[in-house]
Amino acid sequence: MKRTLILTLAALLVSVAAFAQPRAVGAYFSAISEGVYYQHSLGEKQFLELRVGADIGLLNGTGLGIDAGIDYEFIFASYPKSNGTFNLWAGPGVHGGYGYTTLIHPVNDLNPFVSLALNFGFDFTFNKHLQLFAKLSPKVGVTWGMTHDSDREGITKRTQVEFVRSIAGLIPELGVAYSF
C-alpha cells in the first residue's frame, strides 16, 4: 500500500513537471496599495493571479489594511516583438480583506470586505524574464461592521455596498515581476 502511494505521487509529480506552465512572481504598487503576487499560466491565452497586499490608507489617513485576491485573466491580444511580448488582458477576480471602508465608525473605519473585481491591463515580458505591467481593477462588493448611527444615537451593526474600492480601482496599478 505504501509503495503504491509513493509510486502514484511520483507519477503525479512527474506529469505535473512535464506540463509545467510559465509562471511569474513579483510586486505591485499604486497610490493606495502595494503587495506581492504570483501569476500562473493556464494555457497560451489565460492565467491566474494570486495576490496579497497592504492598503496603505492614503484615501483617508487611516492605518494599514490587508487585501487578498485571486484573478482569472484572459489575454485577448498578444504582440510578439524582437525583445519580448506585449499582451492586453482582462478578467474577473474575487478579493477580500480588512481595511478602510465607507462605514463610518467613531473609533475606526477599518472593516472586513468582500468584492468582485473586473481587471483590465497590459504587460510587456522581455526576453530576459523581466515583466512590467499596468492594470485597472475596479471592484464592487460589500462591507460589514459596526457603524455610528445618527438616527438611533449609537453604534449599530451594518452591511452595505462598498464604493470606495470601485473608485480606488480606477487608479492605475503598476508592477514588476520575474517570469520563469
Backbone as numpy.savetxt, mean C-alpha at the origin, in Angstrom:
# Nx Ny Nz CAx CAy CAz Cx Cy Cz
6.15 -42.01 6.72 5.32 -40.81 6.72 6.19 -39.56 6.72
7.20 -39.56 7.58 8.10 -38.41 7.69 8.86 -38.21 6.39
9.30 -39.30 5.79 10.04 -39.24 4.53 9.16 -38.70 3.41
7.91 -39.12 3.34 6.97 -38.64 2.33 6.73 -37.14 2.48
6.59 -36.69 3.71 6.39 -35.26 3.97 7.60 -34.45 3.51
8.81 -34.93 3.81 10.03 -34.22 3.40 10.15 -34.19 1.88
9.87 -35.30 1.22 9.93 -35.35 -0.25 8.88 -34.43 -0.88
7.70 -34.38 -0.30 6.64 -33.50 -0.81 7.05 -32.04 -0.67
7.57 -31.67 0.50 8.03 -30.29 0.71 9.18 -29.94 -0.23
10.11 -30.85 -0.44 11.23 -30.61 -1.35 10.73 -30.40 -2.78
9.80 -31.24 -3.21 9.24 -31.09 -4.56 8.51 -29.77 -4.71
7.78 -29.38 -3.68 7.07 -28.10 -3.71 8.04 -26.94 -3.80
9.10 -26.96 -3.02 10.10 -25.89 -3.04 10.81 -25.82 -4.39
11.14 -26.96 -4.97 11.80 -26.98 -6.28 10.87 -26.42 -7.35
9.60 -26.79 -7.31 8.66 -26.27 -8.32 8.44 -24.77 -8.17
8.39 -24.27 -6.94 8.25 -22.83 -6.72 9.49 -22.10 -7.22
10.67 -22.64 -6.93 11.91 -22.01 -7.39 12.02 -22.02 -8.91
11.54 -23.09 -9.54 11.63 -23.19 -11.00 10.74 -22.15 -11.69
9.65 -21.76 -11.06 8.74 -20.80 -11.67 8.74 -19.47 -10.92
9.87 -19.12 -10.34 9.98 -17.87 -9.57 9.70 -16.67 -10.46
8.96 -15.74 -9.94 8.60 -14.53 -10.67 9.46 -13.37 -10.20
9.60 -12.35 -11.03 10.36 -11.17 -10.60 9.74 -10.53 -9.36
10.61 -9.95 -8.53 10.19 -9.31 -7.30 10.92 -7.99 -7.14
10.46 -7.17 -6.22 11.15 -5.92 -5.91 10.91 -5.60 -4.44
11.90 -4.98 -3.82 11.81 -4.53 -2.43 12.26 -3.08 -2.42
11.48 -2.22 -1.75 11.87 -0.82 -1.77 11.19 0.01 -0.71
11.28 1.32 -0.91 10.70 2.29 0.02 9.91 3.32 -0.77
8.89 3.89 -0.13 8.09 4.94 -0.75 7.96 6.10 0.21
7.66 7.27 -0.33 7.46 8.45 0.51 6.58 9.44 -0.22
5.86 10.23 0.55 5.04 11.33 0.03 4.99 12.40 1.11
4.18 13.42 0.90 4.07 14.49 1.89 3.40 14.02 3.17
2.67 12.90 3.14 1.93 12.46 4.33 2.32 11.08 4.85
3.08 10.30 4.09 3.41 8.96 4.56 4.74 8.49 4.00
5.28 7.46 4.63 6.49 6.82 4.15 6.48 5.39 4.65
7.18 4.50 3.93 7.19 3.12 4.36 7.99 2.24 3.42
7.82 0.94 3.60 8.51 -0.06 2.78 7.46 -0.91 2.06
7.90 -1.52 0.95 6.96 -2.38 0.23 7.70 -3.54 -0.43
6.93 -4.55 -0.73 7.40 -5.74 -1.44 6.49 -5.93 -2.63
7.06 -6.11 -3.80 6.29 -6.30 -5.03 6.60 -7.68 -5.59
5.58 -8.43 -5.96 5.75 -9.78 -6.50 4.94 -9.92 -7.78
5.61 -10.20 -8.88 4.92 -10.36 -10.16 4.12 -11.65 -10.19
2.93 -11.58 -10.78 2.07 -12.75 -10.93 1.97 -13.18 -12.39
2.79 -12.63 -13.22 2.80 -12.87 -14.65 3.39 -11.65 -15.31
3.28 -11.57 -16.61 3.85 -10.42 -17.31 3.08 -9.13 -17.08
1.79 -9.20 -16.84 0.95 -8.00 -16.80 0.26 -7.72 -15.48
0.67 -8.38 -14.40 0.04 -8.12 -13.10 1.02 -8.41 -11.97
0.81 -7.72 -10.85 1.67 -7.93 -9.69 0.93 -7.56 -8.41
1.41 -8.12 -7.29 0.91 -7.81 -5.96 1.91 -6.88 -5.29
1.39 -5.97 -4.51 2.26 -5.07 -3.74 1.80 -5.11 -2.29
2.68 -5.50 -1.40 2.42 -5.51 0.04 3.18 -4.34 0.63
2.53 -3.57 1.49 3.18 -2.36 2.02 2.85 -2.13 3.48
3.81 -1.58 4.19 3.64 -1.18 5.59 4.30 0.18 5.72
3.57 1.13 6.29 4.13 2.47 6.36 3.66 3.24 7.58
4.18 4.43 7.67 3.84 5.35 8.76 3.18 6.58 8.19
2.04 6.97 8.75 1.44 8.27 8.44 2.20 9.27 9.30
2.79 10.27 8.66 3.66 11.17 9.42 2.93 12.39 9.98
1.61 12.43 9.83 0.80 13.41 10.55 0.92 14.85 10.07
1.26 15.08 8.82 1.37 16.46 8.34 0.02 17.11 8.05
-1.04 16.30 7.98 -2.35 16.87 7.68 -2.87 17.75 8.81
-2.57 17.36 10.05 -3.10 18.14 11.18 -2.14 18.27 12.34
-0.90 17.82 12.17 0.08 17.96 13.24 -0.02 16.91 14.32
-0.77 15.83 14.09 -0.85 14.77 15.09 0.39 13.90 15.00
0.46 12.94 15.88 1.59 12.01 15.89 1.50 10.98 14.77
2.38 10.04 14.84 2.45 9.00 13.83 1.26 8.05 13.89
0.92 7.53 12.72 -0.05 6.46 12.61 0.57 5.37 11.76
-0.07 4.20 11.67 0.45 3.14 10.84 -0.57 2.79 9.77
-0.07 2.27 8.66 -0.91 1.93 7.51 -0.32 0.69 6.87
-1.13 -0.32 6.60 -0.68 -1.52 5.91 -1.67 -1.80 4.79
-1.20 -2.40 3.72 -2.11 -2.67 2.62 -1.58 -3.70 1.66
-2.49 -4.18 0.83 -2.15 -5.06 -0.27 -2.85 -4.52 -1.51
-2.10 -4.38 -2.59 -2.63 -3.86 -3.85 -2.42 -4.90 -4.95
-3.40 -5.03 -5.83 -3.33 -5.94 -6.98 -3.32 -5.07 -8.22
-2.16 -4.95 -8.86 -1.98 -4.01 -9.97 -1.94 -4.73 -11.32
-2.48 -4.06 -12.35 -2.48 -4.56 -13.72 -1.68 -3.60 -14.59
-0.70 -4.11 -15.30 0.08 -3.30 -16.23 -0.71 -3.21 -17.52
-1.13 -2.01 -17.90 -1.91 -1.87 -19.12 -1.10 -1.31 -20.28
0.11 -0.86 -20.03 1.00 -0.42 -21.11 2.44 -0.59 -20.65
3.26 -1.16 -21.52 4.66 -1.39 -21.21 5.49 -0.99 -22.42
6.52 -0.18 -22.18 7.34 0.34 -23.26 8.80 0.00 -22.99
9.33 -1.04 -23.65 10.75 -1.36 -23.47 11.63 -0.27 -24.10
12.67 0.11 -23.40 13.65 1.09 -23.88 15.02 0.42 -23.86
16.01 1.08 -24.41 17.35 0.50 -24.45 17.97 0.36 -23.06
17.58 1.21 -22.10 18.17 1.15 -20.76 17.20 0.65 -19.69
16.01 0.15 -20.08 15.06 -0.36 -19.11 13.66 -0.47 -19.68
12.67 -0.54 -18.80 11.27 -0.69 -19.21 10.40 0.31 -18.45
9.52 0.98 -19.17 8.56 1.93 -18.60 7.19 1.26 -18.59
6.51 1.22 -17.43 5.20 0.59 -17.29 4.17 1.59 -16.76
2.96 1.50 -17.26 1.80 2.20 -16.72 0.89 1.15 -16.12
0.39 1.38 -14.90 -0.42 0.38 -14.23 -1.51 1.01 -13.37
-2.49 0.17 -13.04 -3.60 0.58 -12.17 -4.17 -0.67 -11.52
-4.86 -0.47 -10.40 -5.48 -1.60 -9.75 -6.05 -1.28 -8.39
-6.84 -2.21 -7.85 -7.46 -2.01 -6.54 -6.56 -2.46 -5.40
-6.90 -2.01 -4.20 -6.16 -2.43 -3.01 -7.03 -2.33 -1.77
-6.58 -2.96 -0.72 -7.24 -2.91 0.59 -6.20 -2.43 1.59
-6.54 -1.41 2.37 -5.62 -0.84 3.35 -6.31 -0.74 4.70
-5.53 -0.77 5.73 -6.06 -0.61 7.07 -4.97 -0.08 7.97
-5.35 0.39 9.11 -4.35 0.89 10.03 -4.94 1.67 11.18
-4.09 2.49 11.74 -4.46 3.31 12.89 -3.78 4.65 12.71
-4.57 5.70 12.59 -3.96 7.01 12.35 -4.98 8.12 12.39
-4.61 9.27 11.84 -5.48 10.44 11.82 -6.70 10.16 10.96
-7.88 10.47 11.49 -9.13 10.33 10.75 -9.95 11.59 10.97
-11.11 11.66 10.35 -11.95 12.84 10.49 -12.86 12.80 11.71
-12.79 11.75 12.52 -13.52 11.75 13.78 -12.86 12.76 14.71
-13.64 13.64 15.31 -13.09 14.68 16.17 -13.22 14.23 17.61
-12.10 14.13 18.28 -12.06 13.68 19.67 -11.30 14.73 20.47
-11.75 15.05 21.66 -11.08 16.10 22.42 -9.65 15.76 22.85
-9.32 14.49 22.93 -7.98 14.10 23.38 -7.07 13.78 22.19
-7.55 12.98 21.26 -6.73 12.64 20.10 -7.60 12.22 18.94
-7.09 12.41 17.72 -7.83 12.10 16.51 -7.33 10.83 15.84
-6.65 9.98 16.56 -6.14 8.73 15.99 -7.17 7.63 16.22
-7.58 6.99 15.13 -8.59 5.94 15.17 -8.25 4.86 14.16
-8.80 3.66 14.32 -8.61 2.62 13.31 -9.40 2.96 12.04
-8.91 2.47 10.91 -9.61 2.67 9.64 -9.37 1.48 8.72
-10.30 1.27 7.82 -10.20 0.27 6.75 -10.68 0.96 5.49
-9.94 0.76 4.39 -10.33 1.44 3.16 -9.99 0.64 1.92
-10.71 0.94 0.85 -10.42 0.40 -0.48 -9.69 1.48 -1.26
-8.66 1.08 -2.00 -7.86 2.03 -2.76 -8.00 1.74 -4.25
-7.86 2.78 -5.05 -7.78 2.63 -6.51 -6.49 3.32 -6.92
-5.51 2.52 -7.31 -4.16 3.02 -7.58 -3.94 3.27 -9.07
-3.22 4.33 -9.37 -2.78 4.66 -10.72 -1.30 5.02 -10.62
-0.47 4.44 -11.48 0.93 4.77 -11.36 1.75 4.37 -12.57
3.02 4.72 -12.48 3.97 4.31 -13.50 5.30 4.00 -12.82
6.08 3.16 -13.49 7.42 2.87 -12.99 8.38 2.75 -14.15
9.64 2.93 -13.85 10.70 2.70 -14.81 11.72 1.80 -14.12
11.94 0.61 -14.71 12.91 -0.34 -14.18 14.13 -0.32 -15.09
15.24 0.11 -14.55 16.48 0.14 -15.30 17.03 -1.27 -15.46
17.88 -1.47 -16.46 18.47 -2.78 -16.71 19.33 -3.26 -15.55
19.78 -2.38 -14.71 20.63 -2.74 -13.57 19.82 -2.95 -12.29
18.55 -3.27 -12.38 17.66 -3.63 -11.27 17.14 -2.46 -10.43
17.44 -1.24 -10.78 16.91 -0.10 -10.04 15.52 0.23 -10.59
14.54 0.40 -9.72 13.18 0.72 -10.12 12.75 2.02 -9.44
12.23 2.96 -10.22 11.66 4.20 -9.70 10.19 4.21 -10.04
9.34 4.70 -9.12 7.91 4.73 -9.43 7.24 5.94 -8.81
6.08 6.27 -9.34 5.19 7.30 -8.79 3.77 6.78 -8.92
2.93 7.12 -7.92 1.54 6.66 -7.99 0.62 7.58 -7.21
-0.65 7.51 -7.59 -1.75 8.16 -6.87 -2.60 7.03 -6.30
-3.08 7.20 -5.08 -3.82 6.12 -4.43 -4.98 6.66 -3.59
-6.01 7.22 -4.23 -7.16 7.67 -3.43 -7.88 6.48 -2.81
-8.38 6.68 -1.59 -9.01 5.61 -0.83 -10.39 6.05 -0.34
-11.29 5.09 -0.23 -12.60 5.32 0.37 -12.78 4.24 1.42
-13.13 4.64 2.63 -13.26 3.65 3.68 -14.05 4.15 4.86
-13.94 3.41 5.94 -14.64 3.76 7.16 -13.65 3.86 8.31
-14.03 4.64 9.29 -13.28 4.74 10.53 -14.27 4.65 11.68
-13.78 4.23 12.81 -14.65 4.14 13.98 -13.84 4.47 15.22
-14.53 4.86 16.23 -13.87 5.20 17.49 -14.70 6.16 18.31
-14.06 6.73 19.30 -14.71 7.68 20.17 -14.65 9.07 19.56
-15.71 9.83 19.71 -15.75 11.18 19.16 -16.50 12.11 20.10
-16.23 13.38 19.95 -16.93 14.38 20.74 -18.27 14.66 20.07
-19.34 14.52 20.80 -20.67 14.73 20.27 -21.25 16.00 20.90
-21.30 17.08 20.13 -21.77 18.36 20.68 -23.28 18.33 20.98
-24.03 17.50 20.26 -25.47 17.43 20.51 -25.77 16.81 21.89
-24.96 15.84 22.27 -25.20 15.15 23.53 -24.25 15.60 24.64
-23.37 16.51 24.31 -22.40 17.05 25.26 -21.58 15.95 25.93
-21.00 15.10 25.12 -20.17 14.04 25.70 -19.42 13.28 24.63
-18.85 12.18 25.04 -18.08 11.33 24.16 -18.95 10.14 23.76
-19.01 9.85 22.47 -19.79 8.71 21.99 -18.98 7.90 21.01
-19.39 6.64 20.83 -18.80 5.80 19.79 -19.44 6.18 18.47
-18.62 6.11 17.41 -19.16 6.52 16.12 -18.40 5.81 15.00
-19.11 5.49 13.93 -18.53 4.94 12.71 -18.93 5.87 11.58
-17.98 6.21 10.72 -18.32 7.10 9.62 -17.41 6.86 8.42
-17.83 7.37 7.27 -17.03 7.30 6.05 -15.80 8.19 6.24
-14.66 7.70 5.80 -13.38 8.40 5.96 -12.99 9.09 4.65
-12.97 10.42 4.67 -12.66 11.19 3.47 -11.23 11.70 3.42
-10.56 11.80 4.55 -9.19 12.36 4.57 -8.27 11.55 3.67
-8.38 10.23 3.71 -7.49 9.39 2.90 -7.82 9.48 1.42
-9.04 9.81 1.07 -9.38 10.02 -0.35 -8.64 11.23 -0.89
-8.66 12.30 -0.15 -7.98 13.52 -0.58 -6.47 13.34 -0.51
-5.97 12.73 0.57 -4.53 12.52 0.72 -3.98 11.59 -0.35
-4.80 10.69 -0.87 -4.36 9.78 -1.92 -4.09 10.47 -3.24
-4.53 11.71 -3.38 -4.26 12.47 -4.60 -2.90 13.16 -4.55
-2.21 13.08 -3.41 -0.84 13.58 -3.30 0.07 12.50 -3.86
0.91 12.80 -4.85 1.75 11.76 -5.45 2.68 11.10 -4.43
2.85 9.83 -4.61 3.75 9.04 -3.80 4.91 8.62 -4.70
6.13 8.75 -4.23 7.31 8.40 -5.00 8.02 7.25 -4.32
8.70 6.41 -5.10 9.39 5.28 -4.51 10.59 4.84 -5.30
11.44 4.11 -4.62 12.63 3.53 -5.24 12.75 2.09 -4.72
13.18 1.19 -5.61 13.24 -0.23 -5.22 14.38 -0.93 -5.95
14.73 -2.08 -5.43 15.67 -2.97 -6.08 14.85 -4.14 -6.60
14.88 -4.39 -7.90 14.13 -5.50 -8.47 15.08 -6.67 -8.69
14.56 -7.86 -8.41 15.38 -9.08 -8.57 14.52 -10.23 -9.02
